[in-house]
Amino acid sequence: MAVTIYDVARHAGVSPRTVSNVVNEYAFVSATTRERVKRSIDTLGYLPNLTARNLRRGRTGMVALVLPEPLHIPYFSELSAFVLDEVAKRSYTAVIEQTDGEPERERALLSANDRGRLFDGFIFSPLGLNSKEIASLAVKAPVVLLGERVSSGPFDHVAIDNVSAAKCAVGHLVALGRRRIAAIGHQPYETGETARLRTQGYRETLEAAGLAYDKRLVVSTPLFHRDNGAEAMARLLALAKPPDAVFCYNDLLAVGALRTLLRAGVRVPEDVAVVGFDDIEEGRYLTPALTTISPDKQAIASLAVKQLFKRLDGDAGRPVDFEVPFRLAVRESTQGGSEACEGPPPRPKAGRP
Amino acid sequence: MAVTIYDVARHAGVSPRTVSNVVNEYAFVSATTRERVKRSIDTLGYLPNLTARNLRRGRTGMVALVLPEPLHIPYFSELSAFVLDEVAKRSYTAVIEQTDGEPERERALLSANDRGRLFDGFIFSPLGLNSKEIASLAVKAPVVLLGERVSSGPFDHVAIDNVSAAKCAVGHLVALGRRRIAAIGHQPYETGETARLRTQGYRETLEAAGLAYDKRLVVSTPLFHRDNGAEAMARLLALAKPPDAVFCYNDLLAVGALRTLLRAGVRVPEDVAVVGFDDIEEGRYLTPALTTISPDKQAIASLAVKQLFKRLDGDAGRPVDFEVPFRLAVRESTQGGSEACEGPPPRPKAGRP
DNA sequence: CTGTTAGCGCATTCAT
DNA sequence: ATGAATGCGCTAACAG
């Protein structure tokens, strides 16, 4: 079997306690003893058994990143890459769980049922469960929510200001002189508030610009994938008076919309300008390259992980909302000047009562 | 604290041993006892502590998927989604480790150093380490290699037939009447054999077609990313006699190449036809949509996971090589007819001596 | 500053 | 078919 802490103790002529102290960098160990123990550790090739340590400490050493979509959705794979790195920095193990937005899976993972006990904490991007259900979840471990805000319940929350971001995107189109600006990605039901907030920003911007709100220009989509965007765009092109610009609620929708436009021989941005949301890498290599709202994904990941570990370390303060910075990345699909709008620097927006 | 096996035992009036038997579906438990215990488990809401179980069983309950690139690289995120699902099916936990192709990280993960002891097994897609180094790794746990073949060492291996696939891609271009077919993605050094095999297929196909091999048409790239493809294509366009077709060693290179072509006003496929490799979703929504070699990623994932669990269950047979099927997905970037070539069905290619 | 010892929760060997 | 008892490897409460 593997070499244990007792083997090291015997080899170094000390007690297991002391070995443990050295391994865990306990301060009060004499320099000489520490050296001797370290040498024994090296000689024997000792490695702590993390399972035993975790059992003893009452932790599992794992946090889950709970995603509403499969990992091949670019926004989530880009975000995940950051989260994995942030967690690894802290010598913890991150596990990615794909719920596909199924309420059952989300519930099972978070509630102390199923594998709930497997994780010390969660970074949770919800989709299937609505705010009320999330708030009423019987979670034992700390949870940091991504995106969807939940107004009650003991949950920290990290997100972009969706209304401002949408205003920024649509404002850009207005500034370019577009008059019939469509929106793709609205969600009418209680599927969560993100889409609603973006529609709100869209609408407020039109009104502020004195443009009529035409609900035929607002297309709902069941999901935020490429095919939904393609289909929605086709519907818009079929209109008697098609739009001269489109604001897509994410880049994948924009990719689909762009494909429909190009296949139809519509020039982008001359005939129709396109703006996306998320700034996935794919958008930068489209032709034309996609103008998009670029949220600071690295900041999302690091804020979420940082806050989660604060909780794991025992911080019991009230739930915190973090607002993450964004900027408008102006590229060829709008070919606008270089005006831009930015979000705030990353800091807690407010402690919620 | 949480409810333990002892609590259940007391509640059901049996010994912990019996509860354990019921939980683990041990055959020889009387129906009545089993029922009683199950009822107690439900009443108390008992959940086995996996950490304790793993400590006792000498396992960690985790396997690692070791990736050479960050998760935002589409091929790997698509593959990972499948692997996570396959592992979850078996009530195991999969952990994604990103090495960024750094030999040190690869070595540390696999050798029983570092976190090596954390995992019961590995699915390893190598990049930084060459065959020799991999073969000489002091791994204790079972390893299934993805992609790169290692001719010795106790490693199972899952991969596509790279030579055939490249022949299929280039053959398609030849059949379309292209005469100056370039290749993007060669790797001259000992970076692994994948690129070399694709170049071999490329070269053999040209020769079989009576086309001259012109090494100015073969561009090496340090990585397989979009920018590498864009840059390589620019170099090809600068040639006195530019190519009329390009075979890119992966789709990301093709994405970059395509962008360069379109920005330069070159028509695709009329002036230059483009073929990629991997069939990532992104390619299907490009305009023109990308013709590409489509490996069966689901098969790669399920074969790899299945084989890994065979090893975890004690199978000590000799290393197995699995060959995964592929097909040519003909789309707009070559606009060829619908001729295609397919790889074999998924089955062990051969047991290696 | 360091040794002794008792569990963490479970699976399992030895009994019966 | 089931009980009693042991120990997986580690940390920490309790000495000293």
XYZ file of C-alpha atoms (C1' of nucleotides) in Angstrom:
738
model
C 0.000 0.000 0.000
C 0.860 3.637 -0.084
C 3.122 5.260 2.490
C 1.184 6.821 5.351
C 1.767 9.458 7.899
C 2.801 6.770 10.360
C 5.550 5.544 8.101
C 6.908 9.046 7.898
C 6.614 9.479 11.647
C 8.553 6.324 12.325
C 11.200 7.195 9.753
C 11.690 10.656 11.214
C 11.454 9.516 14.795
C 8.531 11.758 15.621
C 4.833 11.343 16.190
C 2.165 11.373 13.467
C 0.925 14.572 14.991
C 4.148 16.317 14.144
C 4.169 15.019 10.610
C 0.643 16.315 10.191
C 1.749 19.671 11.528
C 4.534 19.873 9.026
C 2.366 18.821 6.126
C -0.268 21.359 7.021
C 2.257 24.080 7.632
C 1.344 24.523 11.226
C 3.405 27.421 12.531
C 4.779 26.077 15.761
C 7.184 23.406 14.691
C 10.877 23.767 15.398
C 12.952 24.355 12.316
C 15.078 21.281 12.893
C 12.152 18.943 13.345
C 10.451 20.364 10.298
C 13.538 19.775 8.211
C 13.908 16.230 9.406
C 10.278 15.446 8.699
C 10.466 17.011 5.277
C 13.459 14.933 4.424
C 11.629 11.790 5.471
C 8.658 12.796 3.379
C 10.869 13.169 0.354
C 12.759 9.974 0.933
C 9.644 7.914 1.376
C 7.709 9.743 -1.301
C 4.842 10.408 1.046
C 1.633 11.925 -0.342
C -1.279 12.792 1.895
C -4.382 10.743 1.281
C -6.934 13.374 0.446
C -9.864 11.087 0.993
C -8.823 10.454 4.562
C -8.123 14.102 5.139
C -11.500 15.089 3.806
C -13.280 12.476 5.866
C -11.575 13.755 8.926
C -12.213 17.372 8.133
C -15.805 16.781 7.202
C -15.357 18.195 3.741
C -15.233 16.666 0.307
C -12.711 19.013 -1.251
C -14.982 19.504 -4.234
C -17.150 22.294 -5.506
C -19.599 21.907 -8.349
C -20.076 24.240 -11.273
C -23.666 23.601 -12.259
C -24.360 24.529 -15.873
C -27.721 24.825 -17.612
C -26.349 23.831 -20.983
C -23.941 21.236 -22.287
C -20.320 22.166 -22.146
C -20.099 22.675 -25.895
C -22.030 25.935 -25.633
C -19.200 28.420 -26.085
C -20.177 30.905 -23.414
C -20.154 28.184 -20.797
C -17.015 26.488 -21.962
C -15.192 29.810 -21.896
C -16.523 30.587 -18.448
C -15.778 27.089 -17.207
C -12.162 27.301 -18.260
C -11.780 30.312 -15.975
C -13.665 28.747 -13.102
C -11.600 25.571 -13.230
C -8.433 27.620 -13.065
C -9.641 29.734 -10.163
C -10.673 26.702 -8.176
C -7.462 24.848 -8.954
C -5.492 27.818 -7.607
C -7.030 27.072 -4.261
C -6.077 23.389 -4.337
C -9.686 22.415 -4.608
C -11.350 20.247 -7.199
C -14.065 21.665 -9.434
C -16.600 19.348 -10.977
C -18.760 20.401 -13.896
C -22.351 19.240 -13.783
C -24.552 19.626 -16.849
C -28.238 19.909 -16.034
C -29.476 20.741 -19.533
C -31.813 23.107 -17.774
C -33.859 20.256 -16.358
C -35.491 21.356 -13.123
C -35.194 17.866 -11.707
C -31.467 17.731 -12.207
C -31.011 21.192 -10.770
C -33.075 20.353 -7.747
C -31.388 17.024 -7.182
C -27.924 18.483 -7.381
C -28.536 21.371 -5.042
C -30.852 19.805 -2.510
C -29.041 17.633 -0.050
C -30.457 14.649 -1.894
C -28.718 12.798 -4.649
C -25.108 13.810 -4.890
C -25.638 17.014 -2.958
C -23.497 15.759 -0.147
C -20.663 15.323 -2.572
C -19.904 18.997 -2.777
C -18.776 21.593 -0.300
C -20.253 24.377 -2.379
C -21.893 25.328 -5.626
C -21.564 27.835 -8.396
C -24.969 27.598 -9.922
C -26.196 28.927 -13.237
C -29.906 28.116 -13.085
C -32.335 27.697 -15.910
C -35.057 25.152 -15.188
C -35.938 26.371 -11.732
C -37.531 29.754 -11.235
C -36.564 32.196 -8.515
C -39.149 30.967 -6.106
C -38.086 27.352 -6.423
C -34.452 28.261 -6.082
C -35.108 30.316 -3.006
C -36.926 27.427 -1.402
C -34.197 24.890 -2.079
C -32.983 22.985 0.951
C -29.314 23.545 0.295
C -26.843 22.880 3.032
C -23.750 24.097 1.254
C -22.982 27.661 0.146
C -24.240 28.636 -3.298
C -23.145 31.448 -5.578
C -25.659 32.167 -8.301
C -24.602 33.145 -11.795
C -26.855 35.284 -13.915
C -30.334 34.885 -12.590
C -30.971 36.878 -9.501
C -32.994 35.394 -6.680
C -34.493 37.986 -4.456
C -34.626 35.925 -1.321
C -32.706 33.008 0.022
C -29.163 33.008 1.288
C -27.485 33.245 -2.076
C -24.633 35.341 -3.298
C -25.006 36.470 -6.847
C -22.705 37.485 -9.684
C -23.999 39.049 -12.873
C -23.729 41.747 -15.443
C -26.193 44.651 -15.450
C -28.399 43.304 -18.211
C -30.483 46.416 -18.665
C -27.467 48.682 -19.071
C -25.756 46.251 -21.379
C -28.804 46.003 -23.608
C -29.084 49.791 -23.631
C -25.473 49.991 -24.649
C -25.956 47.585 -27.542
C -29.150 49.119 -28.839
C -27.872 52.644 -28.258
C -24.988 51.806 -30.550
C -27.417 50.822 -33.304
C -29.440 53.978 -32.770
C -26.290 56.045 -32.978
C -25.559 54.454 -36.332
C -28.853 55.798 -37.585
C -30.798 52.581 -37.612
C -34.542 53.070 -37.269
C -36.078 49.608 -37.367
C -34.191 47.693 -34.757
C -35.270 44.138 -34.062
C -34.554 41.980 -31.019
C -34.025 38.231 -31.021
C -34.184 36.139 -27.861
C -37.073 37.397 -25.820
C -38.648 34.824 -23.575
C -42.243 35.357 -22.669
C -42.684 32.832 -19.910
C -41.224 32.587 -16.499
C -38.031 31.177 -17.972
C -36.003 33.550 -15.933
C -35.459 37.208 -15.922
C -32.351 37.623 -18.041
C -34.214 37.873 -21.342
C -36.787 40.173 -19.806
C -34.110 42.548 -18.579
C -32.521 42.701 -22.007
C -35.867 43.411 -23.585
C -36.393 46.133 -21.036
C -33.106 47.782 -21.967
C -33.972 47.438 -25.642
C -37.350 49.008 -25.151
C -36.178 51.879 -22.998
C -33.495 52.749 -25.503
C -35.968 52.872 -28.369
C -38.265 55.094 -26.392
C -35.470 57.406 -25.368
C -34.563 57.708 -29.052
C -38.125 58.433 -30.064
C -38.415 55.208 -31.996
C -41.663 53.271 -31.983
C -41.749 49.929 -30.193
C -43.031 47.448 -32.741
C -43.655 44.102 -31.194
C -43.401 42.306 -34.528
C -39.708 43.154 -34.337
C -39.277 41.293 -31.069
C -38.858 37.585 -31.693
C -38.999 35.083 -28.865
C -36.875 31.970 -29.003
C -37.183 28.811 -26.929
C -33.422 28.542 -26.605
C -30.382 30.686 -27.307
C -28.755 28.480 -29.924
C -27.640 29.040 -33.491
C -30.660 27.435 -35.083
C -33.021 29.575 -33.039
C -31.264 32.668 -34.295
C -31.386 31.500 -37.886
C -35.069 30.785 -37.691
C -35.918 34.025 -35.928
C -34.046 36.017 -38.535
C -35.915 34.275 -41.329
C -39.134 35.343 -39.702
C -37.935 38.943 -39.528
C -36.881 38.946 -43.175
C -40.357 37.781 -44.124
C -41.861 40.904 -42.630
C -43.391 43.506 -44.942
C -40.938 45.987 -43.517
C -37.865 44.056 -42.369
C -35.509 45.540 -39.786
C -32.318 47.439 -40.574
C -30.633 46.166 -37.418
C -30.888 43.268 -34.975
C -29.949 42.999 -31.352
C -29.426 39.327 -30.478
C -29.550 38.298 -26.829
C -26.499 36.164 -27.245
C -23.785 35.523 -29.802
C -25.069 32.119 -30.801
C -28.362 33.655 -31.856
C -26.363 36.252 -33.766
C -24.374 33.538 -35.532
C -27.610 31.985 -36.732
C -29.106 35.315 -37.695
C -25.995 36.253 -39.619
C -26.058 33.030 -41.558
C -29.677 33.587 -42.572
C -28.874 37.119 -43.661
C -25.847 36.179 -45.724
C -27.605 33.253 -47.351
C -30.442 35.566 -48.283
C -28.021 37.936 -49.927
C -28.605 40.654 -47.380
C -25.517 42.779 -46.792
C -24.221 43.085 -43.227
C -23.901 45.740 -41.947
C -24.989 47.852 -44.940
C -28.555 46.519 -45.067
C -28.836 45.058 -41.604
C -26.481 45.633 -38.680
C -26.067 42.857 -36.099
C -25.109 43.024 -32.443
C -24.611 40.019 -30.195
C -24.051 39.409 -26.510
C -21.334 37.375 -24.703
C -18.322 37.942 -26.932
C -17.509 34.320 -27.608
C -14.352 33.727 -29.631
C -16.333 32.411 -32.541
C -17.809 35.861 -33.169
C -14.430 37.457 -33.750
C -13.731 35.236 -36.731
C -17.059 35.556 -38.423
C -17.136 37.527 -41.639
C -18.240 40.155 -40.846
C -16.825 39.961 -37.329
C -19.518 40.332 -34.724
C -20.088 43.473 -32.693
C -21.088 42.322 -29.239
C -21.467 43.041 -25.559
C -18.367 41.681 -23.917
C -18.851 40.729 -20.283
C -15.701 40.201 -18.286
C -15.868 36.417 -17.962
C -12.637 36.225 -16.068
C -14.133 38.603 -13.520
C -17.314 36.575 -13.276
C -15.310 33.452 -12.584
C -12.942 34.984 -10.103
C -15.619 36.876 -8.193
C -17.826 33.821 -7.962
C -15.044 31.535 -6.828
C -13.680 34.081 -4.390
C -17.044 34.590 -2.799
C -17.709 30.881 -2.616
C -14.464 30.311 -0.764
C -15.251 33.110 1.621
C -18.354 31.169 2.520
C -16.450 27.919 2.765
C -14.087 29.669 5.146
C -16.997 30.486 7.371
C -18.018 33.994 6.328
C -21.629 34.298 7.393
C -22.358 37.819 6.227
C -25.520 38.583 4.347
C -25.826 37.703 0.653
C -23.877 39.891 -1.727
C -24.661 40.957 -5.288
C -21.685 41.492 -7.540
C -22.006 43.484 -10.691
C -19.500 42.545 -13.363
C -18.053 44.986 -15.884
C -18.773 44.784 -19.581
C -17.918 46.722 -22.687
C -19.229 46.972 -26.213
C -16.809 45.413 -28.668
C -17.494 47.213 -31.924
C -16.613 45.142 -34.958
C -17.563 44.732 -38.584
C -21.155 43.600 -38.195
C -22.077 47.173 -37.286
C -18.989 48.927 -38.543
C -19.851 51.811 -36.305
C -17.288 54.283 -35.161
C -15.553 53.423 -31.967
C -17.989 54.854 -29.488
C -18.495 52.461 -26.680
C -20.007 52.196 -23.279
C -18.606 50.369 -20.355
C -19.941 48.863 -17.216
C -18.640 49.598 -13.743
C -15.492 48.134 -12.221
C -15.965 44.842 -10.405
C -17.163 45.380 -6.886
C -20.047 44.430 -4.686
C -23.116 46.319 -5.827
C -24.944 46.059 -2.556
C -25.499 43.835 0.394
C -29.078 42.723 0.198
C -31.270 43.114 3.261
C -24.262 16.090 11.909
C -25.540 13.981 9.095
C -27.318 10.717 9.703
C -24.995 7.739 9.562
C -25.283 4.073 9.010
C -25.425 3.588 12.769
C -28.471 5.792 13.109
C -30.221 3.742 10.488
C -29.149 0.506 12.170
C -30.525 1.603 15.515
C -33.747 2.838 13.981
C -34.284 -0.433 12.109
C -33.131 -2.600 14.992
C -30.328 -4.221 13.024
C -26.578 -3.972 12.891
C -24.634 -1.514 10.723
C -23.429 -4.480 8.766
C -26.944 -5.214 7.592
C -27.619 -1.632 6.626
C -24.460 -1.639 4.573
C -25.599 -4.825 2.896
C -28.892 -3.291 1.946
C -27.337 -0.086 0.679
C -24.868 -1.971 -1.465
C -27.467 -4.393 -2.726
C -25.828 -7.404 -1.237
C -27.838 -10.418 -2.348
C -28.288 -12.342 0.874
C -30.548 -10.176 2.923
C -34.010 -11.423 3.810
C -36.781 -9.553 2.080
C -38.360 -8.445 5.329
C -35.157 -7.074 6.794
C -34.380 -5.292 3.590
C -37.758 -3.625 3.589
C -37.450 -2.535 7.166
C -34.021 -1.076 6.597
C -35.151 0.708 3.464
C -37.985 2.263 5.325
C -35.644 3.498 8.019
C -33.350 4.932 5.384
C -36.218 6.872 3.881
C -37.545 8.059 7.202
C -34.198 9.301 8.391
C -33.141 10.587 4.994
C -29.916 8.661 5.144
C -27.307 9.274 2.454
C -24.077 7.315 2.338
C -20.997 9.388 2.970
C -18.997 8.872 -0.187
C -15.790 10.100 1.336
C -15.949 7.452 4.016
C -16.890 4.795 1.529
C -14.034 5.715 -0.727
C -11.558 5.756 2.113
C -12.667 2.322 3.131
C -12.630 0.977 -0.398
C -9.320 2.536 -1.235
C -10.726 4.478 -4.170
C -11.410 8.134 -4.779
C -14.480 7.769 -6.962
C -12.981 10.187 -9.465
C -11.490 9.914 -12.913
C -9.697 12.739 -14.642
C -10.116 13.876 -18.206
C -6.772 15.449 -18.971
C -6.969 17.972 -21.792
C -4.097 19.621 -23.672
C -6.053 22.795 -24.360
C -8.363 25.055 -22.401
C -11.952 23.993 -22.334
C -13.010 26.759 -24.680
C -11.451 24.949 -27.629
C -14.577 23.612 -29.323
C -13.350 20.140 -30.138
C -12.518 19.515 -26.522
C -15.625 21.047 -25.070
C -17.755 18.921 -27.379
C -15.813 15.824 -26.480
C -15.874 16.676 -22.779
C -19.633 16.997 -22.744
C -19.861 13.400 -23.917
C -17.241 12.135 -21.508
C -18.903 13.772 -18.522
C -22.177 12.128 -19.439
C -20.633 8.712 -19.883
C -18.857 8.890 -16.567
C -21.935 10.191 -14.765
C -23.887 7.204 -16.060
C -21.598 5.052 -13.999
C -22.108 7.070 -10.818
C -18.560 8.241 -10.927
C -17.234 11.783 -10.885
C -15.258 13.119 -13.816
C -12.862 15.978 -13.299
C -11.510 18.030 -16.174
C -7.867 18.988 -15.937
C -6.412 21.552 -18.333
C -2.709 21.137 -18.931
C -2.344 23.690 -21.724
C 0.014 21.161 -23.220
C 2.640 21.849 -20.579
C 4.789 18.761 -20.151
C 5.200 19.530 -16.470
C 1.490 19.579 -15.807
C 0.965 16.414 -17.787
C 3.710 14.644 -15.951
C 2.573 15.845 -12.547
C -0.990 14.785 -13.121
C -0.222 11.340 -14.380
C 2.756 10.395 -12.260
C 1.776 9.465 -8.776
C 3.085 12.831 -7.683
C 1.014 15.911 -7.245
C -2.648 15.121 -7.392
C -2.066 11.798 -9.050
C -3.413 9.945 -6.089
C -6.634 11.862 -6.417
C -7.849 9.846 -9.360
C -8.708 6.232 -9.909
C -8.055 6.528 -13.614
C -7.268 8.852 -16.482
C -8.469 9.675 -19.937
C -5.468 11.451 -21.291
C -5.136 13.552 -24.395
C -1.421 14.300 -24.452
C 0.396 17.128 -26.131
C 3.470 18.267 -24.260
C 4.928 14.852 -23.607
C 6.197 12.736 -26.452
C 5.552 9.019 -26.808
C 8.720 8.029 -25.087
C 8.043 10.195 -22.065
C 4.485 8.992 -21.824
C 5.530 5.386 -22.032
C 7.985 5.893 -19.208
C 5.496 7.558 -16.893
C 5.181 5.994 -13.467
C 1.418 5.812 -13.491
C -0.315 3.662 -10.953
C -3.858 4.123 -12.233
C -5.243 2.924 -15.563
C -4.873 5.342 -18.465
C -6.744 5.514 -21.746
C -4.980 7.634 -24.323
C -6.856 9.829 -26.745
C -5.362 10.636 -30.118
C -1.660 10.164 -29.828
C -0.616 6.584 -29.972
C 2.106 5.330 -27.683
C 3.745 2.229 -28.958
C 4.763 0.816 -25.632
C 3.524 1.126 -22.107
C 0.370 -0.314 -20.660
C -2.011 2.136 -22.289
C -5.264 1.622 -24.056
C -5.782 3.963 -26.956
C -8.751 5.462 -28.802
C -8.337 7.351 -32.059
C -9.442 7.934 -35.575
C -7.387 6.598 -38.489
C -5.682 9.868 -39.314
C -4.104 8.747 -42.550
C -7.376 7.466 -43.990
C -9.254 10.518 -42.851
C -6.741 12.849 -44.468
C -6.884 10.782 -47.654
C -10.636 11.093 -47.609
C -10.503 14.867 -47.259
C -7.854 15.431 -49.879
C -9.368 12.842 -52.183
C -12.550 14.866 -52.111
C -10.665 17.960 -53.268
C -8.934 15.987 -56.004
C -12.278 14.642 -57.160
C -13.512 18.196 -57.463
C -10.742 18.847 -59.926
C -8.465 20.883 -57.710
C -4.828 20.756 -58.713
C -2.949 22.965 -56.264
C -4.038 21.657 -52.897
C -2.427 23.200 -49.854
C -2.237 21.832 -46.307
C -2.328 23.865 -43.109
C -1.291 22.449 -39.758
C 1.804 20.394 -40.332
C 4.108 20.142 -37.358
C 7.723 19.518 -38.094
C 9.032 18.724 -34.653
C 8.367 15.886 -32.327
C 5.109 17.521 -31.257
C 3.282 14.299 -31.693
C 2.351 12.175 -34.588
C -1.161 13.370 -35.395
C -0.085 16.133 -37.738
C 2.489 13.889 -39.374
C -0.128 11.248 -40.099
C -2.408 13.796 -41.716
C 0.436 15.074 -43.816
C 1.182 11.515 -44.827
C -2.413 10.979 -45.965
C -2.276 14.291 -47.821
C 0.904 13.398 -49.566
C -0.090 9.888 -50.539
C -3.326 11.159 -52.016
C -1.545 13.725 -54.153
C 0.856 11.112 -55.411
C -1.910 8.677 -56.193
C -3.602 11.423 -58.189
C -0.451 12.238 -60.091
C -0.179 15.680 -58.512
C 3.174 17.078 -57.581
C 4.018 17.503 -53.931
C 4.995 21.139 -53.485
C 6.319 21.812 -50.049
C 5.592 25.516 -50.302
C 1.954 24.485 -50.120
C 2.413 22.781 -46.763
C 2.304 25.315 -43.951
C 3.324 24.406 -40.444
C 1.586 26.032 -37.496
C 2.668 26.126 -33.872
C -0.907 25.589 -32.688
C -4.236 24.623 -34.169
C -6.091 27.823 -33.406
C -8.007 30.311 -35.529
C -5.231 32.854 -35.697
C -2.748 30.244 -36.850
C -5.070 29.347 -39.682
C -5.568 32.970 -40.668
C -1.874 33.624 -40.748
C -1.044 30.472 -42.649
C -3.636 31.279 -45.288
C -2.224 34.756 -45.717
C 1.119 33.189 -46.417
C -0.401 30.895 -49.031
C -2.179 33.777 -50.744
C 1.113 35.596 -51.027
C 2.556 32.788 -53.108
C 3.255 33.398 -56.778
C 0.883 30.559 -57.559
C -1.645 30.360 -54.719
C -3.564 27.137 -54.079
C -7.027 26.369 -55.387
C -7.881 24.298 -52.314
C -6.783 23.943 -48.682
C -6.900 21.006 -46.346
C -6.808 22.287 -42.763
C -5.788 19.884 -40.011
C -8.616 21.062 -37.820
C -11.705 23.217 -38.077
C -10.286 26.089 -36.085
C -7.483 26.467 -38.608
C -10.128 26.365 -41.324
C -12.118 29.098 -39.604
C -9.058 31.326 -39.649
C -8.191 30.424 -43.224
C -11.716 31.129 -44.347
C -11.696 34.534 -42.750
C -8.473 35.458 -44.497
C -9.872 34.287 -47.820
C -13.151 36.172 -47.490
C -11.450 39.339 -46.309
C -9.156 39.138 -49.310
C -12.123 38.886 -51.627
C -11.324 35.337 -52.641
C -14.435 33.310 -53.412
C -14.970 30.073 -51.498
C -15.315 27.497 -52.927
C -15.128 28.902 -56.480
C -11.542 30.144 -56.210
C -10.377 28.153 -53.238
C -12.110 25.166 -51.659
C -11.654 24.538 -47.933
C -11.841 21.331 -45.912
C -11.502 21.112 -42.167
C -11.188 18.367 -39.589
C -13.214 17.723 -36.385
C -16.683 18.883 -37.390
C -17.209 21.368 -34.600
C -20.635 23.012 -34.525
C -19.167 26.366 -35.400
C -18.277 25.120 -38.871
C -21.857 24.310 -39.776
C -22.902 27.922 -39.395
C -20.058 29.504 -41.256
C -20.887 31.070 -44.592
C -19.951 29.074 -46.570
C -20.560 26.125 -44.263
C -17.441 24.085 -43.741
C -16.800 20.728 -45.357
C -14.982 18.643 -42.798
C -13.919 15.266 -41.512
C -16.422 14.310 -38.873
C -15.081 11.914 -36.272
C -17.668 10.214 -34.107
C -17.015 12.074 -30.851
C -19.722 10.257 -28.994
C -18.000 7.012 -29.924
C -14.629 8.309 -28.796
C -16.066 9.249 -25.433
C -18.020 6.075 -24.868
C -15.228 3.770 -25.988
C -12.693 5.549 -23.820
C -14.887 5.576 -20.749
C -15.985 1.993 -21.235
C -12.432 0.796 -21.552
C -11.317 2.798 -18.540
C -13.991 1.226 -16.394
C -13.052 -2.217 -17.591
C -9.618 -1.522 -16.181
C -11.038 -0.100 -12.976
C -13.012 -3.305 -12.631
C -9.810 -5.258 -12.766
C -9.461 -6.253 -16.402
C -5.768 -6.893 -16.867
C -5.731 -7.841 -20.543
C -3.145 -6.355 -22.848
C -3.541 -2.805 -24.151
C -6.204 -2.292 -26.787
C -6.314 0.127 -29.729
C -9.737 1.345 -30.730
C -10.324 2.861 -34.116
C -13.200 5.308 -34.214
C -15.414 5.842 -37.267
C -15.467 9.084 -39.211
C -17.180 10.433 -42.264
C -16.683 13.338 -44.620
C -19.376 15.961 -44.129
C -19.594 17.706 -47.460
C -20.874 21.254 -47.197
C -20.647 24.569 -48.978
C -16.952 25.299 -48.595
C -16.276 22.666 -51.244
C -19.734 22.359 -52.698
C -18.774 19.017 -54.096
C -21.318 16.411 -54.961
C -22.222 14.076 -52.158
C -19.508 11.518 -52.549
C -18.128 10.607 -49.206
C -15.925 8.125 -47.513
C -16.447 6.563 -44.163
C -14.319 5.005 -41.541
C -14.933 1.569 -40.039
C -17.479 0.772 -37.356
C -16.245 1.170 -33.788
C -14.425 -1.893 -32.629
C -11.045 -2.835 -31.282
C -8.542 -2.616 -34.089
C -6.042 -4.908 -32.530
C -4.608 -6.051 -29.281
C -1.055 -4.869 -29.206
C 1.673 -7.380 -28.341
C 6.761 22.576 20.919
C 5.365 17.584 20.503
C 3.343 12.778 21.896
C -1.023 9.993 22.673
C -5.311 8.937 21.251
C -9.937 9.075 19.530
C -12.856 9.138 16.083
C -14.653 10.864 10.889
C -18.400 6.915 8.333
C -18.071 3.096 6.147
C -17.039 -1.932 4.412
C -15.708 -6.087 5.846
C -13.466 -10.261 8.421
C -14.675 -13.307 11.771
C -17.931 -15.242 13.994
C -22.532 -17.489 14.736
C -28.614 -14.299 7.151
C -26.831 -11.090 10.498
C -23.791 -9.072 14.795
C -19.439 -7.433 16.753
C -15.359 -5.483 16.022
C -11.557 -3.584 13.252
C -9.154 -0.205 10.573
C -8.841 2.712 5.944
C -5.348 7.532 6.808
C -5.805 11.492 8.688
C -6.570 15.660 12.064
C -7.216 17.656 16.386
C -8.609 17.646 21.303
C -6.116 16.748 25.226
C -2.145 16.321 27.624
C 2.448 17.474 28.964
